[in-house]
Amino acid sequence: MRPSKRTSIVWIDRDTRLRDNAALFQAFEEQDRVVPVYVHAPESEGDAAPDAASRWWRHHSLAAFDGALRARSSRLTIRRGDPLEEIQRVAETTRARAVYWNERLTPASRRRDAHVRTALREDGLDVRIFRGPIVHDPDRIRTTSGGPYHVFTPFWKKLKQEISEVRPLPAPPVGPGSAPHAWPESLSVDDLDLLPRANWDAGLHAHWTPGEEAGLDRLEAFIDADLLDYETVRDRPDLHATSQLSPYLAHGDVGIREVWASVDDWVQNGVMRAAADAFLRQLAWREFSYHMLYHYPDTTSEPLKSKFQDFEWVDDDELLERWQSGRTGFPIVDAGMRQLWSIGWMHNRIRMIAASFLTKDLRVRWQKGAAWFRDTLVDADLANNTMGWQWSAGSGADAQPFFRIFNPVTQGARFDPEGAFVRRWIPELSELPADCIHRPWTASEEALAQANVTLGETYPYPIVDHGMARKAALKAYEAVK
Ligand code: FAD
């Protein structure tokens, strides 16, 4: 007698891709019929639920993934509601006996996954869960005393020993033969209402193409054109020097193993090895941030270093609003904040400067900055965002010491020496000469007039005196130190 066909569900959470997708690959390997299902349930994602810019990205990721599946005679079944109930319903209508998914490792999804796994197993379904968004296993990488790492460099050393070879899986053999008898009922991506009603997404459209294909193209273009110089110019926001792969990684349009292996495979000599390692080191910061989030889930809202609980923050919504809208009067900060608003992304160096400015010069709590980033970044990632903000505020693991307070003028002059980045995002300053573009309040009246700048009108005066703000921040720090 022929065995009856086995049907399984692949629960797609963020991993909207065919390649380097362990759950999808194994389901197609092991089962006869496969039903990929996305359940829209932002409440089950907790702090990792997509906010405005990421909702925009997710809409397009889902559409691209569904398109890729349909081109292979499959499709994405889209549901909304409680993930467990929706999966149970789809399992019932398709007679699926197994459910596969990739773990996501954020605090809310870990709780959710544990609950769904137990309930599905009680229903008699076979549940298969695969390694998710990172290459290391946070339970396995431990210090010699058995605890999690708190310092990046030893973590990175250990990571290199543990993961000698990272290999992505190829795309699974999706085809007409693996379709169920009848596809379950599905919403369309549009039904999820992820796109903004107000028209603020033109900059996102102009800058980005979400989805796996575009992400892989970007990876290839970066390796071909920019990787060799990455180490030396990655801190320069005025140059196209970094990969801009972050939203593809954050949404799972491209898998981390795919990126890691492509960079490793490119290496042919010592110079290339150094360039590749500089890039892999940044990917390792991402691993480290997931390591921290896994072991310290409360750090999304609480400082890792508890002394910062008593830090005296300034509760002033006007300061926050001036920072958000790029009107602090410090051009390097304002250019970054406007870049963020326009394209949903900001260069890493500028994220560090802007975050330092908010938490130290303005002494606004880092959680407010993190919330704004979460809302406006297309690459909003709970682990990286939490680590970035705690690092900048001085309260995180291996953080920037609190007393190292970035001077926005010298940082601007160092990393944007000609002022091209500022000119690009603050057109009203574009005519200022390079020697005063990062401190327009020191420009002569003549220089300001020639550049058509009227301080206080066309561009604001600095919102604080950096020297005084620095002293006040250090005093507040002394009180908790
Ligand atoms: P590349 O330089 O090309 O690096 C490649 C990849 O490595 C990135 O895509 C990213 O996944 C990872 N990476 C690079 N730098 C870091 C870093 N410092 N920490 C962790 N991972 C890193 N990154 C996010 O993906 N999402 C966030 O929400 C986020 N919030 C941040 C908030 C603050 C305050 C700071 C200081 C940093 C934040 N970062 C965040 C980290 C970093 O700024 C971005 O990952 C990076 O700018 C993305 O650009 P890229 O892809 O061109 O990076």
Coordinates of C-alpha atoms and ligand atoms in Angstrom, one line a residue:
M1 CA 0.0 0.0 0.0
R2 CA 1.3 3.5 -0.8
P3 CA 2.0 5.6 2.3
S4 CA -0.4 8.5 2.5
K5 CA 1.1 11.9 1.7
R6 CA 2.6 13.8 4.6
T7 CA 1.6 17.4 5.0
S8 CA 3.4 20.0 7.1
I9 CA 3.1 23.7 8.0
V10 CA 6.1 26.0 8.0
W11 CA 5.3 28.9 10.3
I12 CA 7.0 31.9 8.8
D13 CA 7.6 34.5 11.4
R14 CA 10.2 36.9 10.1
D15 CA 12.2 34.7 7.8
T16 CA 10.7 35.8 4.5
R17 CA 13.3 34.0 2.3
L18 CA 13.9 30.8 0.4
R19 CA 17.6 30.4 0.9
D20 CA 19.3 29.8 4.3
N21 CA 15.9 29.0 5.8
A22 CA 16.3 25.8 7.9
A23 CA 12.7 25.3 8.8
L24 CA 11.5 25.7 5.2
F25 CA 14.3 23.6 3.8
Q26 CA 13.8 20.7 6.2
A27 CA 10.0 20.7 5.7
F28 CA 10.5 20.4 1.9
E29 CA 13.1 17.7 2.5
E30 CA 11.1 15.6 4.9
Q31 CA 7.4 16.2 3.9
D32 CA 5.4 15.6 0.7
R33 CA 3.2 18.7 1.0
V34 CA 4.2 22.0 2.6
V35 CA 2.0 24.9 3.6
P36 CA 3.9 28.1 4.5
V37 CA 1.9 30.2 6.9
Y38 CA 2.4 33.7 8.3
V39 CA 0.2 34.7 11.2
H40 CA 0.0 38.4 11.8
A41 CA 0.0 38.9 15.6
P42 CA 2.0 41.9 16.6
E43 CA 0.8 41.6 20.2
S44 CA 2.5 38.3 20.5
E45 CA 5.8 39.9 19.4
G46 CA 6.0 42.2 22.4
D47 CA 8.6 44.9 22.1
A48 CA 9.9 43.3 18.9
A49 CA 6.6 44.0 17.1
P50 CA 7.1 46.2 14.0
D51 CA 6.5 49.9 14.4
A52 CA 5.8 52.3 11.5
A53 CA 8.9 52.0 9.3
S54 CA 9.3 48.3 10.0
R55 CA 5.6 47.7 9.2
W56 CA 6.3 49.2 5.8
W57 CA 9.2 46.9 5.3
R58 CA 7.3 43.9 6.5
H59 CA 4.5 44.5 4.0
H60 CA 6.9 44.5 1.1
S61 CA 8.9 41.5 2.5
L62 CA 5.7 39.4 2.8
A63 CA 4.6 40.5 -0.7
A64 CA 8.0 39.6 -2.2
F65 CA 8.1 36.2 -0.4
D66 CA 4.6 35.3 -1.5
G67 CA 5.6 36.3 -5.0
A68 CA 8.7 34.0 -4.9
L69 CA 6.6 31.1 -3.6
R70 CA 3.9 31.7 -6.2
A71 CA 6.5 31.7 -9.0
R72 CA 7.2 28.1 -7.8
S73 CA 3.5 27.0 -7.6
S74 CA 3.4 27.5 -3.8
R75 CA 2.1 30.5 -1.8
L76 CA 2.1 32.1 1.6
T77 CA -1.1 31.6 3.6
I78 CA -1.7 34.8 5.5
R79 CA -3.8 34.8 8.7
R80 CA -4.4 37.2 11.5
G81 CA -5.1 36.4 15.1
D82 CA -3.7 34.2 17.8
P83 CA -0.8 32.2 16.3
L84 CA -1.6 29.0 18.1
E85 CA -5.3 29.0 17.1
E86 CA -4.5 29.9 13.5
I87 CA -1.9 27.2 13.1
Q88 CA -4.3 24.7 14.7
R89 CA -7.0 25.8 12.2
V90 CA -4.7 25.5 9.2
A91 CA -3.4 22.1 10.5
E92 CA -7.0 20.9 10.7
T93 CA -8.0 22.0 7.2
T94 CA -4.8 20.7 5.5
R95 CA -4.5 17.6 7.8
A96 CA -0.9 18.7 8.5
R97 CA 0.8 16.4 11.0
A98 CA 3.9 18.5 11.6
V99 CA 4.8 22.2 12.1
Y100 CA 8.3 23.6 11.4
W101 CA 9.6 27.0 12.4
N102 CA 12.8 29.0 13.0
E103 CA 13.1 30.4 16.5
R104 CA 13.4 34.1 16.8
L105 CA 15.0 34.6 20.3
T106 CA 13.3 37.8 21.4
P107 CA 11.8 37.6 24.9
A108 CA 8.1 37.6 23.9
S109 CA 8.6 35.2 21.0
R110 CA 10.4 32.8 23.3
R111 CA 7.5 32.7 25.6
R112 CA 5.0 32.5 22.7
D113 CA 7.0 29.7 21.0
A114 CA 7.2 27.6 24.2
H115 CA 3.4 27.9 24.6
V116 CA 2.7 27.1 20.9
R117 CA 5.1 24.2 21.0
T118 CA 3.6 22.6 24.0
A119 CA 0.0 23.0 22.8
L120 CA 0.7 21.6 19.3
R121 CA 2.5 18.6 20.8
E122 CA -0.5 18.0 23.0
D123 CA -2.5 18.0 19.8
G124 CA -0.3 15.2 18.6
L125 CA 1.6 17.3 16.0
D126 CA 5.3 16.8 15.4
V127 CA 7.0 20.2 16.1
R128 CA 10.4 21.0 14.7
I129 CA 12.2 24.2 15.7
F130 CA 15.4 25.4 14.1
R131 CA 18.1 27.9 14.9
G132 CA 17.0 31.4 14.1
P133 CA 18.5 34.7 13.4
I134 CA 22.1 34.2 14.8
V135 CA 24.9 31.7 14.2
H136 CA 25.7 30.9 17.8
D137 CA 23.8 29.1 20.4
P138 CA 23.5 31.4 23.4
D139 CA 23.2 28.5 25.8
R140 CA 26.4 26.9 24.5
I141 CA 28.8 29.9 24.3
R142 CA 29.8 30.4 27.9
T143 CA 32.7 31.9 29.8
T144 CA 35.0 29.6 31.6
S145 CA 33.0 30.1 34.8
G146 CA 29.9 29.0 32.9
G147 CA 28.0 32.3 32.6
P148 CA 27.2 34.5 29.7
Y149 CA 29.7 36.9 28.2
H150 CA 29.6 40.6 29.2
V151 CA 32.6 41.8 27.2
F152 CA 32.7 41.8 23.5
T153 CA 36.3 40.9 22.6
P154 CA 36.5 37.6 24.5
F155 CA 33.0 36.8 23.2
W156 CA 34.2 37.3 19.6
K157 CA 37.3 35.2 20.3
K158 CA 35.2 32.4 21.6
L159 CA 32.7 32.7 18.7
K160 CA 35.5 32.4 16.2
Q161 CA 36.6 29.1 17.8
E162 CA 33.1 27.7 18.0
I163 CA 31.9 28.4 14.5
S164 CA 34.7 27.3 12.2
E165 CA 32.5 27.0 9.2
V166 CA 29.2 28.7 8.7
R167 CA 27.2 27.3 5.7
P168 CA 23.8 28.5 4.5
L169 CA 21.2 26.0 3.1
P170 CA 20.2 26.3 -0.5
A171 CA 16.6 27.1 -1.5
P172 CA 14.4 24.1 -1.0
P173 CA 12.9 22.3 -4.0
V174 CA 9.5 24.1 -4.0
G175 CA 7.3 23.0 -6.8
P176 CA 3.8 22.0 -7.9
G177 CA 4.2 18.5 -6.3
S178 CA 4.5 20.0 -2.8
A179 CA 1.2 21.9 -2.9
P180 CA -1.6 20.7 -0.7
H181 CA -4.9 19.4 -2.3
A182 CA -6.4 22.8 -1.5
W183 CA -4.8 25.9 -0.2
P184 CA -6.3 27.1 3.1
E185 CA -8.1 30.4 3.2
S186 CA -5.8 33.4 3.2
L187 CA -5.8 37.1 3.6
S188 CA -3.9 39.3 1.2
V189 CA -0.8 41.2 2.3
D190 CA -2.9 44.4 1.8
D191 CA -5.5 43.2 4.3
L192 CA -2.9 43.4 7.0
D193 CA -3.0 47.2 6.7
L194 CA 0.7 47.6 7.3
L195 CA 1.3 50.5 5.0
P196 CA 1.0 54.1 6.3
R197 CA -2.1 56.1 5.6
A198 CA -0.3 59.4 5.6
N199 CA 2.2 59.7 2.8
W200 CA 5.5 59.7 4.6
D201 CA 7.1 56.7 2.9
A202 CA 8.3 58.2 -0.3
G203 CA 11.9 58.3 1.0
L204 CA 11.7 54.6 2.0
H205 CA 10.4 53.7 -1.5
A206 CA 13.2 55.7 -3.2
H207 CA 16.0 54.2 -1.1
W208 CA 15.0 50.5 -0.5
T209 CA 13.7 47.4 -2.2
P210 CA 12.8 44.9 0.5
G211 CA 12.8 41.2 -0.1
E212 CA 15.3 38.3 -0.6
E213 CA 16.3 39.0 -4.2
A214 CA 17.1 42.7 -3.6
G215 CA 18.9 41.7 -0.3
L216 CA 21.1 39.2 -2.1
D217 CA 21.8 41.7 -4.8
R218 CA 22.9 44.2 -2.2
L219 CA 25.1 41.7 -0.5
E220 CA 26.8 40.9 -3.8
A221 CA 27.2 44.6 -4.7
F222 CA 28.7 45.3 -1.3
I223 CA 31.2 42.5 -1.5
D224 CA 32.2 43.5 -5.1
A225 CA 32.5 47.2 -4.5
D226 CA 33.0 48.1 -0.8
L227 CA 34.2 45.2 1.3
L228 CA 37.9 45.7 0.6
D229 CA 37.8 49.2 2.0
Y230 CA 35.2 48.5 4.7
E231 CA 37.7 48.5 7.6
T232 CA 39.2 51.9 6.7
V233 CA 36.0 53.8 5.7
R234 CA 33.2 52.2 7.6
D235 CA 33.0 55.2 10.0
R236 CA 32.5 57.7 7.3
P237 CA 28.8 58.6 6.8
D238 CA 29.6 60.8 3.8
L239 CA 30.8 57.8 1.8
H240 CA 28.8 54.7 0.7
A241 CA 31.0 52.5 2.9
T242 CA 28.8 50.0 4.8
S243 CA 26.6 47.2 3.5
Q244 CA 23.1 48.6 4.4
L245 CA 22.1 45.0 4.9
S246 CA 20.7 45.7 8.3
P247 CA 17.0 45.8 7.4
Y248 CA 17.4 42.6 5.3
L249 CA 18.9 40.9 8.4
A250 CA 16.5 42.4 10.8
H251 CA 13.5 41.1 8.8
G252 CA 15.1 37.9 7.8
D253 CA 14.9 38.7 4.1
V254 CA 18.5 37.5 4.0
G255 CA 19.9 34.9 6.4
I256 CA 22.9 35.6 8.6
R257 CA 24.7 32.4 7.4
E258 CA 24.3 33.5 3.8
V259 CA 26.0 36.8 4.6
W260 CA 28.7 35.3 6.8
A261 CA 29.6 32.6 4.3
S262 CA 29.6 34.9 1.3
V263 CA 32.1 37.2 3.0
D264 CA 34.3 34.3 4.1
D265 CA 34.2 32.7 0.6
W266 CA 35.4 36.0 -1.0
V267 CA 38.7 35.9 0.9
Q268 CA 41.7 34.9 -1.2
N269 CA 44.6 36.6 0.6
G270 CA 45.7 38.3 3.8
V271 CA 44.5 41.7 2.9
M272 CA 41.1 40.3 2.0
R273 CA 41.1 38.3 5.3
A274 CA 41.6 41.5 7.3
A275 CA 38.8 43.3 5.5
A276 CA 36.4 40.3 5.9
D277 CA 37.3 40.0 9.6
A278 CA 36.5 43.7 10.1
F279 CA 33.0 43.0 8.7
L280 CA 32.5 39.7 10.4
R281 CA 33.4 41.5 13.7
Q282 CA 30.4 43.8 13.2
L283 CA 28.2 40.8 12.5
A284 CA 29.6 39.4 15.8
W285 CA 28.3 42.6 17.6
R286 CA 24.9 41.5 16.3
E287 CA 25.5 38.0 17.8
F288 CA 26.6 39.7 21.0
S289 CA 23.5 41.8 21.2
Y290 CA 21.3 38.7 20.8
H291 CA 23.5 36.9 23.5
M292 CA 22.8 39.8 25.9
L293 CA 19.1 39.9 25.1
Y294 CA 18.8 36.2 25.5
H295 CA 20.4 36.2 28.9
Y296 CA 19.1 39.6 30.1
P297 CA 15.6 40.0 28.6
D298 CA 14.8 42.8 31.0
T299 CA 17.4 45.1 29.4
T300 CA 14.9 46.2 26.7
S301 CA 13.6 48.5 29.3
E302 CA 15.9 48.4 32.3
P303 CA 19.6 49.4 32.5
L304 CA 21.9 46.4 32.7
K305 CA 24.1 48.3 35.2
S306 CA 21.6 48.8 38.0
K307 CA 23.2 51.9 39.4
F308 CA 21.7 53.7 36.4
Q309 CA 18.3 53.1 37.9
D310 CA 18.9 56.2 40.0
F311 CA 20.4 58.4 37.3
E312 CA 18.8 61.8 37.2
W313 CA 17.3 62.1 33.7
V314 CA 15.7 65.3 32.4
D315 CA 12.0 64.9 31.5
D316 CA 11.5 67.5 28.8
D317 CA 9.5 66.6 25.8
E318 CA 10.5 69.7 23.9
L319 CA 14.2 68.5 24.0
L320 CA 13.1 65.1 22.7
E321 CA 11.0 66.6 20.0
R322 CA 13.9 68.9 18.8
W323 CA 16.2 65.9 18.7
Q324 CA 13.6 63.8 16.8
S325 CA 13.0 66.4 14.2
G326 CA 16.7 67.2 13.6
R327 CA 16.6 70.7 15.1
T328 CA 19.2 70.6 17.8
G329 CA 21.5 73.1 16.1
F330 CA 24.3 70.5 16.0
P331 CA 24.5 69.7 12.3
I332 CA 26.0 66.2 12.5
V333 CA 23.2 65.2 14.9
D334 CA 20.5 66.9 12.9
A335 CA 21.7 65.5 9.6
G336 CA 21.5 62.0 11.1
M337 CA 18.0 62.5 12.5
R338 CA 16.8 63.8 9.1
Q339 CA 18.4 60.9 7.3
L340 CA 16.6 58.6 9.7
W341 CA 13.2 60.3 9.1
S342 CA 13.7 60.3 5.3
I343 CA 15.0 56.8 4.6
G344 CA 14.5 54.9 7.8
W345 CA 18.1 54.2 8.3
M346 CA 21.1 56.0 9.9
H347 CA 24.8 55.3 9.7
N348 CA 26.3 53.6 12.7
R349 CA 28.7 56.3 13.7
I350 CA 25.9 58.9 13.5
R351 CA 23.6 56.6 15.6
M352 CA 26.3 56.6 18.2
I353 CA 26.7 60.4 18.1
A354 CA 22.9 61.1 18.1
A355 CA 22.4 58.6 21.0
S356 CA 25.2 60.1 23.0
F357 CA 23.8 63.6 22.4
L358 CA 20.3 62.6 23.5
T359 CA 21.4 60.7 26.6
K360 CA 24.4 62.9 27.7
D361 CA 24.0 66.4 26.3
L362 CA 20.2 66.5 26.8
R363 CA 20.1 63.8 29.5
V364 CA 16.9 62.4 28.1
R365 CA 16.4 58.8 29.0
W366 CA 17.7 56.3 26.5
Q367 CA 14.4 54.4 26.5
K368 CA 12.8 57.4 24.7
G369 CA 15.5 57.4 22.1
A370 CA 15.2 53.7 21.6
A371 CA 11.5 54.0 21.2
W372 CA 12.0 56.6 18.5
F373 CA 14.5 54.5 16.7
R374 CA 12.1 51.5 16.9
D375 CA 9.4 53.6 15.3
T376 CA 11.5 55.1 12.5
L377 CA 14.1 52.5 11.6
V378 CA 13.4 50.0 8.8
D379 CA 16.1 47.9 10.5
A380 CA 14.6 48.2 14.0
D381 CA 15.9 45.1 15.8
L382 CA 15.1 44.7 19.5
A383 CA 18.5 43.1 20.3
N384 CA 20.7 45.6 18.4
N385 CA 18.7 48.6 19.3
T386 CA 18.7 47.7 23.0
M387 CA 22.5 47.1 22.9
G388 CA 23.2 50.3 20.9
W389 CA 21.2 52.5 23.3
Q390 CA 22.5 50.9 26.5
W391 CA 26.1 51.1 25.1
S392 CA 25.6 54.8 24.2
A393 CA 24.1 55.7 27.6
G394 CA 26.9 53.9 29.4
S395 CA 24.5 51.5 31.2
G396 CA 25.0 48.4 29.0
A397 CA 27.5 45.5 28.6
D398 CA 30.9 46.6 27.5
A399 CA 29.5 50.0 27.1
Q400 CA 31.1 53.3 26.2
P401 CA 32.3 54.6 29.7
F402 CA 29.9 57.3 30.8
F403 CA 32.6 60.0 31.0
R404 CA 33.5 59.5 27.3
I405 CA 31.0 62.0 25.9
F406 CA 31.1 62.6 22.2
N407 CA 31.7 66.2 21.2
P408 CA 29.3 66.6 18.2
V409 CA 31.6 69.2 16.6
T410 CA 34.8 67.3 16.7
Q411 CA 33.0 64.0 15.7
G412 CA 31.5 65.8 12.8
A413 CA 34.8 67.3 11.6
R414 CA 36.5 63.9 12.0
F415 CA 34.0 61.7 10.3
D416 CA 32.5 64.1 7.8
P417 CA 35.5 66.2 7.1
E418 CA 34.2 68.1 4.1
G419 CA 30.7 68.3 5.5
A420 CA 29.2 66.4 2.6
F421 CA 26.9 64.4 4.8
V422 CA 25.6 67.5 6.5
R423 CA 25.1 69.2 3.2
R424 CA 23.2 66.2 1.9
W425 CA 20.6 66.2 4.7
I426 CA 20.5 69.8 5.8
P427 CA 20.3 71.7 2.5
E428 CA 19.9 75.0 4.3
L429 CA 23.5 74.7 5.4
S430 CA 24.9 73.5 2.1
E431 CA 26.6 76.7 1.2
L432 CA 28.6 77.0 4.4
P433 CA 32.4 76.4 4.1
A434 CA 33.8 73.1 5.6
D435 CA 35.6 74.8 8.4
C436 CA 32.4 75.9 10.1
I437 CA 29.8 73.6 8.7
H438 CA 29.8 71.5 12.0
R439 CA 29.6 74.7 14.1
P440 CA 27.6 77.3 12.2
W441 CA 27.3 79.5 15.3
T442 CA 31.0 80.3 15.1
A443 CA 30.8 81.3 11.4
S444 CA 31.4 85.0 10.7
E445 CA 28.4 87.1 9.8
E446 CA 29.8 87.4 6.3
A447 CA 30.1 83.6 5.9
L448 CA 26.6 83.1 7.2
A449 CA 25.2 85.8 4.8
Q450 CA 27.0 84.4 1.8
A451 CA 25.6 80.9 2.6
N452 CA 22.1 82.4 3.2
V453 CA 22.0 81.1 6.7
T454 CA 20.2 83.1 9.4
L455 CA 20.7 81.4 12.7
G456 CA 17.6 81.2 14.7
E457 CA 15.5 81.4 11.5
T458 CA 16.8 79.2 8.7
Y459 CA 18.7 76.9 11.1
P460 CA 18.6 76.8 14.9
Y461 CA 21.1 78.0 17.4
P462 CA 22.6 75.1 19.4
I463 CA 20.0 73.8 21.9
V464 CA 22.7 73.4 24.6
D465 CA 26.2 74.5 25.2
H466 CA 28.1 71.3 24.8
G467 CA 30.8 72.1 27.4
M468 CA 28.2 73.0 30.1
A469 CA 26.0 70.0 29.2
R470 CA 29.0 67.7 29.5
K471 CA 29.7 69.0 33.0
A472 CA 26.1 68.6 34.1
A473 CA 26.1 65.0 32.7
L474 CA 29.3 64.1 34.6
K475 CA 27.8 65.6 37.8
A476 CA 24.7 63.5 37.4
Y477 CA 26.9 60.5 36.8
E478 CA 29.0 61.2 39.9
A479 CA 25.8 61.0 42.0
V480 CA 25.2 57.3 40.9
K481 CA 28.7 56.2 40.5
Ligands
FAD1 P1 27.4 47.3 8.3 O1 28.5 48.1 8.9 O2 27.5 47.0 6.9 O3 27.4 46.0 9.2 C1 26.9 44.7 8.8 C2 25.8 44.2 9.7 O4 26.4 44.0 11.0 C3 24.7 45.2 10.0 O5 23.7 45.1 9.0 C4 24.2 44.7 11.4 O6 23.4 43.6 11.3 C5 25.5 44.3 12.0 N1 26.1 45.4 12.8 C6 26.9 46.4 12.4 N2 27.2 47.2 13.4 C7 26.6 46.7 14.5 C8 26.5 47.1 15.9 N3 27.2 48.2 16.3 N4 25.7 46.4 16.7 C9 25.1 45.3 16.3 N5 25.1 44.9 15.0 C10 25.8 45.6 14.1 N6 21.3 47.8 14.2 C11 20.2 47.2 13.8 O7 20.2 46.3 13.0 N7 18.9 47.6 14.3 C12 18.8 48.5 15.2 O8 17.6 48.8 15.7 C13 19.9 49.2 15.7 N8 19.8 50.3 16.6 C14 21.0 50.9 17.0 C15 20.9 51.9 17.9 C16 22.0 52.6 18.3 C17 21.9 53.7 19.3 C18 23.3 52.2 17.8 C19 24.5 53.0 18.3 C20 23.4 51.2 16.9 C21 22.3 50.5 16.5 N9 22.4 49.5 15.5 C22 21.2 48.8 15.1 C23 23.7 49.0 15.1 C24 24.2 49.6 13.8 O9 24.2 51.0 13.8 C25 23.5 49.1 12.5 O10 23.4 47.7 12.5 C26 24.3 49.5 11.3 O11 24.4 50.9 11.2 C27 23.5 49.0 10.0 O12 24.1 49.5 8.9 P2 24.8 48.5 7.9 O13 24.0 47.3 7.6 O14 25.3 49.3 6.7 O15 26.1 48.0 8.7

